[in-house]
PDB file of C-alpha atoms in Angstrom:
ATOM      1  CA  UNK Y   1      89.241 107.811  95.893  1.00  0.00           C
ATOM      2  CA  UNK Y   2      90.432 111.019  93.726  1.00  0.00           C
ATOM      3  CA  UNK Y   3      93.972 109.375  92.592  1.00  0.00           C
ATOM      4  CA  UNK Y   4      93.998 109.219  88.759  1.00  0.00           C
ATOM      5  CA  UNK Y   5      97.928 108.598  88.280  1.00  0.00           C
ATOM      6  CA  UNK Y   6     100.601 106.196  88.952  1.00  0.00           C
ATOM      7  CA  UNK Y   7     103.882 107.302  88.348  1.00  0.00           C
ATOM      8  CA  UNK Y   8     107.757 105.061  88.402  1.00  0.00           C
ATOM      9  CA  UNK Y   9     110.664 105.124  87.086  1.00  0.00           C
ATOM     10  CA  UNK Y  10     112.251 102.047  85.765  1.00  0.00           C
ATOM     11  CA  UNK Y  11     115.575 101.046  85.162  1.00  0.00           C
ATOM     12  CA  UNK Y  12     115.739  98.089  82.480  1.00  0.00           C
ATOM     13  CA  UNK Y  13     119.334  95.838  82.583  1.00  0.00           C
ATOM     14  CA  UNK Y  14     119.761  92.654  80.568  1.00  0.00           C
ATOM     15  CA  UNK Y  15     122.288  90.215  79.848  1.00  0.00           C
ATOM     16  CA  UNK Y  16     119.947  90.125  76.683  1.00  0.00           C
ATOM     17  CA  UNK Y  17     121.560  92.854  74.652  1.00  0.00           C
ATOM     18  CA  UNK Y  18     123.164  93.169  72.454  1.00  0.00           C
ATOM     19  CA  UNK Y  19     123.661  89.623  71.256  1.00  0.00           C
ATOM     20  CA  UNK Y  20     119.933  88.575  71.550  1.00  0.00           C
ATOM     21  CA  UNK Y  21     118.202  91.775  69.831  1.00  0.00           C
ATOM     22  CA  UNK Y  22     116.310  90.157  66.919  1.00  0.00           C
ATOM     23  CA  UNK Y  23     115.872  86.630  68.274  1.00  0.00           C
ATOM     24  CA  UNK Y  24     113.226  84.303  70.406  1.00  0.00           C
ATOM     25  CA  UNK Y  25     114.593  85.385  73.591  1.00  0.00           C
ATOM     26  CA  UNK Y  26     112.736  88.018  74.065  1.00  0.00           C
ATOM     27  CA  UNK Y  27     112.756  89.291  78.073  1.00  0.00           C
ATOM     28  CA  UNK Y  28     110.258  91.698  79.114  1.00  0.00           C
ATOM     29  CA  UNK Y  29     109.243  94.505  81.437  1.00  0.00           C
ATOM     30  CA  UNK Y  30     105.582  94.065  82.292  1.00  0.00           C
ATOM     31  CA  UNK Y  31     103.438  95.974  84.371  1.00  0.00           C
ATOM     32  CA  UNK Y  32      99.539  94.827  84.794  1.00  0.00           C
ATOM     33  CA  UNK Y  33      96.921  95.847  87.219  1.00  0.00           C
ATOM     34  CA  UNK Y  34      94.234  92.703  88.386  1.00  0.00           C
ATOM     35  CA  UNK Y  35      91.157  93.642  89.110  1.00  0.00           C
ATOM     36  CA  UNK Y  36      88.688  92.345  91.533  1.00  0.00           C
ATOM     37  CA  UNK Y  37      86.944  90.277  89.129  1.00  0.00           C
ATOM     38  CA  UNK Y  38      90.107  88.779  88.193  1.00  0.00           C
ATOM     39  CA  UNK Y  39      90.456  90.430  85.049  1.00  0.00           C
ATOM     40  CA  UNK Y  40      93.933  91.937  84.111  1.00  0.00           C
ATOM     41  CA  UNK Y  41      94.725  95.447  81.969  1.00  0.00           C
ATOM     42  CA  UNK Y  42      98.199  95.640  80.980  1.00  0.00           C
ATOM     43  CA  UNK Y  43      99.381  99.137  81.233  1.00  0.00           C
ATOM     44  CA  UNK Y  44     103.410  98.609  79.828  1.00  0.00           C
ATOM     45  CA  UNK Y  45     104.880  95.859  78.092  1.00  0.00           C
ATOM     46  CA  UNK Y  46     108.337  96.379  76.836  1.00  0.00           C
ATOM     47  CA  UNK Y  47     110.768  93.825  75.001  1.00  0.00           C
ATOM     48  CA  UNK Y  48     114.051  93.445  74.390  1.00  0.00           C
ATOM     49  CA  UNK Y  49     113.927  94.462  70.614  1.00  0.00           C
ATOM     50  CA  UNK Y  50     111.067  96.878  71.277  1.00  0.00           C
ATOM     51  CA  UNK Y  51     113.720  98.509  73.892  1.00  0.00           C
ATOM     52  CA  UNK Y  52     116.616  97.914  71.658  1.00  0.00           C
ATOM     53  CA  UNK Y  53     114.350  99.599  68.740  1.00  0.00           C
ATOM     54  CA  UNK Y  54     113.886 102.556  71.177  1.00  0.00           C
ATOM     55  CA  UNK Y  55     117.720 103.026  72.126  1.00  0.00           C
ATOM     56  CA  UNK Y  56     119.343 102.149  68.832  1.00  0.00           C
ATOM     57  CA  UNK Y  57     120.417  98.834  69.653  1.00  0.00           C
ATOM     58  CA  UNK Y  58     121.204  96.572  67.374  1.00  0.00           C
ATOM     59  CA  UNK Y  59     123.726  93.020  67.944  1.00  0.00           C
ATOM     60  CA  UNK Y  60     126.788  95.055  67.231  1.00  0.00           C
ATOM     61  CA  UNK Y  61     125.856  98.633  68.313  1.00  0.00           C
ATOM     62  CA  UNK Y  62     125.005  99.359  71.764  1.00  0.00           C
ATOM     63  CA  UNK Y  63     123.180 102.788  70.652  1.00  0.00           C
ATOM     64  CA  UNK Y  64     122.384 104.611  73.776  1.00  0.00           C
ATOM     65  CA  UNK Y  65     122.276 101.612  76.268  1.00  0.00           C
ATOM     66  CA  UNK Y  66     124.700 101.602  78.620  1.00  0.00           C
ATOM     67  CA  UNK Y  67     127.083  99.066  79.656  1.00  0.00           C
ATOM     68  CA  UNK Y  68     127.489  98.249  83.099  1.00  0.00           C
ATOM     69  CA  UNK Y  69     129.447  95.421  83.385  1.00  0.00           C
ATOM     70  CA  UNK Y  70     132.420  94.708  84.901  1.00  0.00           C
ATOM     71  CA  UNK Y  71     130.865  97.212  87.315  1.00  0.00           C
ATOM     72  CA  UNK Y  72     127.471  95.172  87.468  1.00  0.00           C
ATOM     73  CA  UNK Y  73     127.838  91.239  86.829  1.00  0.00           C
ATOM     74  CA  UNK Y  74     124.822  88.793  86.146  1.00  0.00           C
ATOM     75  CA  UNK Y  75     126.518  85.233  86.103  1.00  0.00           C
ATOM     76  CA  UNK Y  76     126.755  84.704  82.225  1.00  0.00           C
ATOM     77  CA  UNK Y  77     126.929  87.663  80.150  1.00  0.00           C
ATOM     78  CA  UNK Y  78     127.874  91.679  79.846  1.00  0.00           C
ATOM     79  CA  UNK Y  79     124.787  93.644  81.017  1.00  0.00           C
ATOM     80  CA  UNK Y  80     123.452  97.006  79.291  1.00  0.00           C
ATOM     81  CA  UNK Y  81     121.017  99.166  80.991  1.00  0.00           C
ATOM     82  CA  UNK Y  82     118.826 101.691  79.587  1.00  0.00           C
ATOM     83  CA  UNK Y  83     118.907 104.091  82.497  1.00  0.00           C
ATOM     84  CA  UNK Y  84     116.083 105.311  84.467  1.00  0.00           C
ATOM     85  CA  UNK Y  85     113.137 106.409  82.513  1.00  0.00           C
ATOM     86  CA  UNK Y  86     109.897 108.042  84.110  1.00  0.00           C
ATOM     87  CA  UNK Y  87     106.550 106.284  83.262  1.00  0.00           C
ATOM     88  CA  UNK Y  88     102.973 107.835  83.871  1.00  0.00           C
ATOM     89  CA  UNK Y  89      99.510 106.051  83.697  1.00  0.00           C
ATOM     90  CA  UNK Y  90      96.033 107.481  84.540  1.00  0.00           C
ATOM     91  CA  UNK Y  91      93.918 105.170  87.041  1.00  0.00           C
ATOM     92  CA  UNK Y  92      90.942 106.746  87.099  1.00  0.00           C
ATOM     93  CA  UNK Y  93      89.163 103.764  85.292  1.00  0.00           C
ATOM     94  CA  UNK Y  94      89.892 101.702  88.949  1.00  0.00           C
ATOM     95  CA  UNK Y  95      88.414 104.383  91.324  1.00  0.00           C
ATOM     96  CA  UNK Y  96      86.396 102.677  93.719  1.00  0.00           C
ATOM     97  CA  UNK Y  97      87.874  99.281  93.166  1.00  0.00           C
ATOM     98  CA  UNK Y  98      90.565  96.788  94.908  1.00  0.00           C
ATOM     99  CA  UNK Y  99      92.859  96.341  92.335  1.00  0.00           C
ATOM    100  CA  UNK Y 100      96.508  94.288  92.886  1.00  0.00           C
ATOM    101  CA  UNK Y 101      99.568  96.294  90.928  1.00  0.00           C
ATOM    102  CA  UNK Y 102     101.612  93.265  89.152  1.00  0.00           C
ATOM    103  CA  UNK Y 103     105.526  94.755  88.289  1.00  0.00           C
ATOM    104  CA  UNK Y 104     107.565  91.875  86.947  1.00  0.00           C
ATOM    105  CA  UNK Y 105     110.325  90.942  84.483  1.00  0.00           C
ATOM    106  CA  UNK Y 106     110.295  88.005  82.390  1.00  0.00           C
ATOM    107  CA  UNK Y 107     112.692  85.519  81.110  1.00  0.00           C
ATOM    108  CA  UNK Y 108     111.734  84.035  77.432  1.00  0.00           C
ATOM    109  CA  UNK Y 109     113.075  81.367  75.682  1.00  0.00           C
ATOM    110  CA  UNK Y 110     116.151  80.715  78.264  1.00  0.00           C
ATOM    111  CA  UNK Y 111     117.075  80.652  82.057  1.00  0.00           C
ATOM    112  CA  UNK Y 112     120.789  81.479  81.357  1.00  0.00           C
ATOM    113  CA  UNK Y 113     121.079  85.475  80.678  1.00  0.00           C
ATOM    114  CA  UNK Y 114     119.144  87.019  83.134  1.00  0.00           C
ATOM    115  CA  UNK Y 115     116.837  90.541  82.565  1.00  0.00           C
ATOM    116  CA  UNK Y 116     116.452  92.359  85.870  1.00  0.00           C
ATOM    117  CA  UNK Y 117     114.578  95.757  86.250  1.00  0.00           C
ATOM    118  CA  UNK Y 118     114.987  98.495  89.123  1.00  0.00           C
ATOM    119  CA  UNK Y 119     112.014 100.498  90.325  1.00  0.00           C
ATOM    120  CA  UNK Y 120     111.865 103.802  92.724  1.00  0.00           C
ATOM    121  CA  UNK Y 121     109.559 106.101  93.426  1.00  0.00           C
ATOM    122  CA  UNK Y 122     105.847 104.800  92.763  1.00  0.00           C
ATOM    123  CA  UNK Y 123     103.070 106.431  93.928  1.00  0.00           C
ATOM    124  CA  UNK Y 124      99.401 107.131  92.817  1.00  0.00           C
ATOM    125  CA  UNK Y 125      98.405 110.554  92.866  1.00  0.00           C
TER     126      UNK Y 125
END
């Protein structure tokens, strides 16, 4: 009961960018813990422009995402990645409690250009 930090790192690929940067599909990165009351704290929300915004994306510059594709193929469109990045939270506030850790991606606006994300090496310290 003395943890006060979760650390990940992420790894954030859409079919999104670049073509979709400054529009209503807007696919996110969300992470969330519920508590036992059923009450939710998000800890990181990320969108596509607010990740574009971050790696000088823009619908005809790719800034410092990365391309993957043909290397890595959704089934519609080319696919950037940002590369891992290292994220760091303090728990401390949920000492004591049951809480349930929510990691998920979501699609906005569309089903057709998929947003995936990669995670490694959580832990709570």
């Amino acid at each position: 009961n003395n943890q006060s930090t979760m650390t990940l790192k992420y790894n954030f690929l859409s079919e999104e960018f670049l073509e979709f940067i400054n529009s209503l599909f807007q696919d996110f990165f969300e992470i969330k813990i519920i508590k036992s009351d059923g009450s939710s704290v998000v800890l990181y929300r990320k969108t596509i422009d607010e990740i574009a915004a971050q790696f000088g994306a823009t619908q005809e510059d790719p800034g410092q995402l990365i391309s993957v594709s043909p290397g890595i193929v959704f089934d519609q469109g080319g696919v950037y990645m940002t590369g891992w990045d290292n994220l760091s939270f303090d728990v401390t506030q949920f000492r004591g409690e049951t809480v349930v850790l929510v990691l998920s991606a979501g699609d906005v606006g569309d089903s057709i250009y998929d947003t995936a994300i990669l995670l490694d090496e959580i832990s709570v310290q």
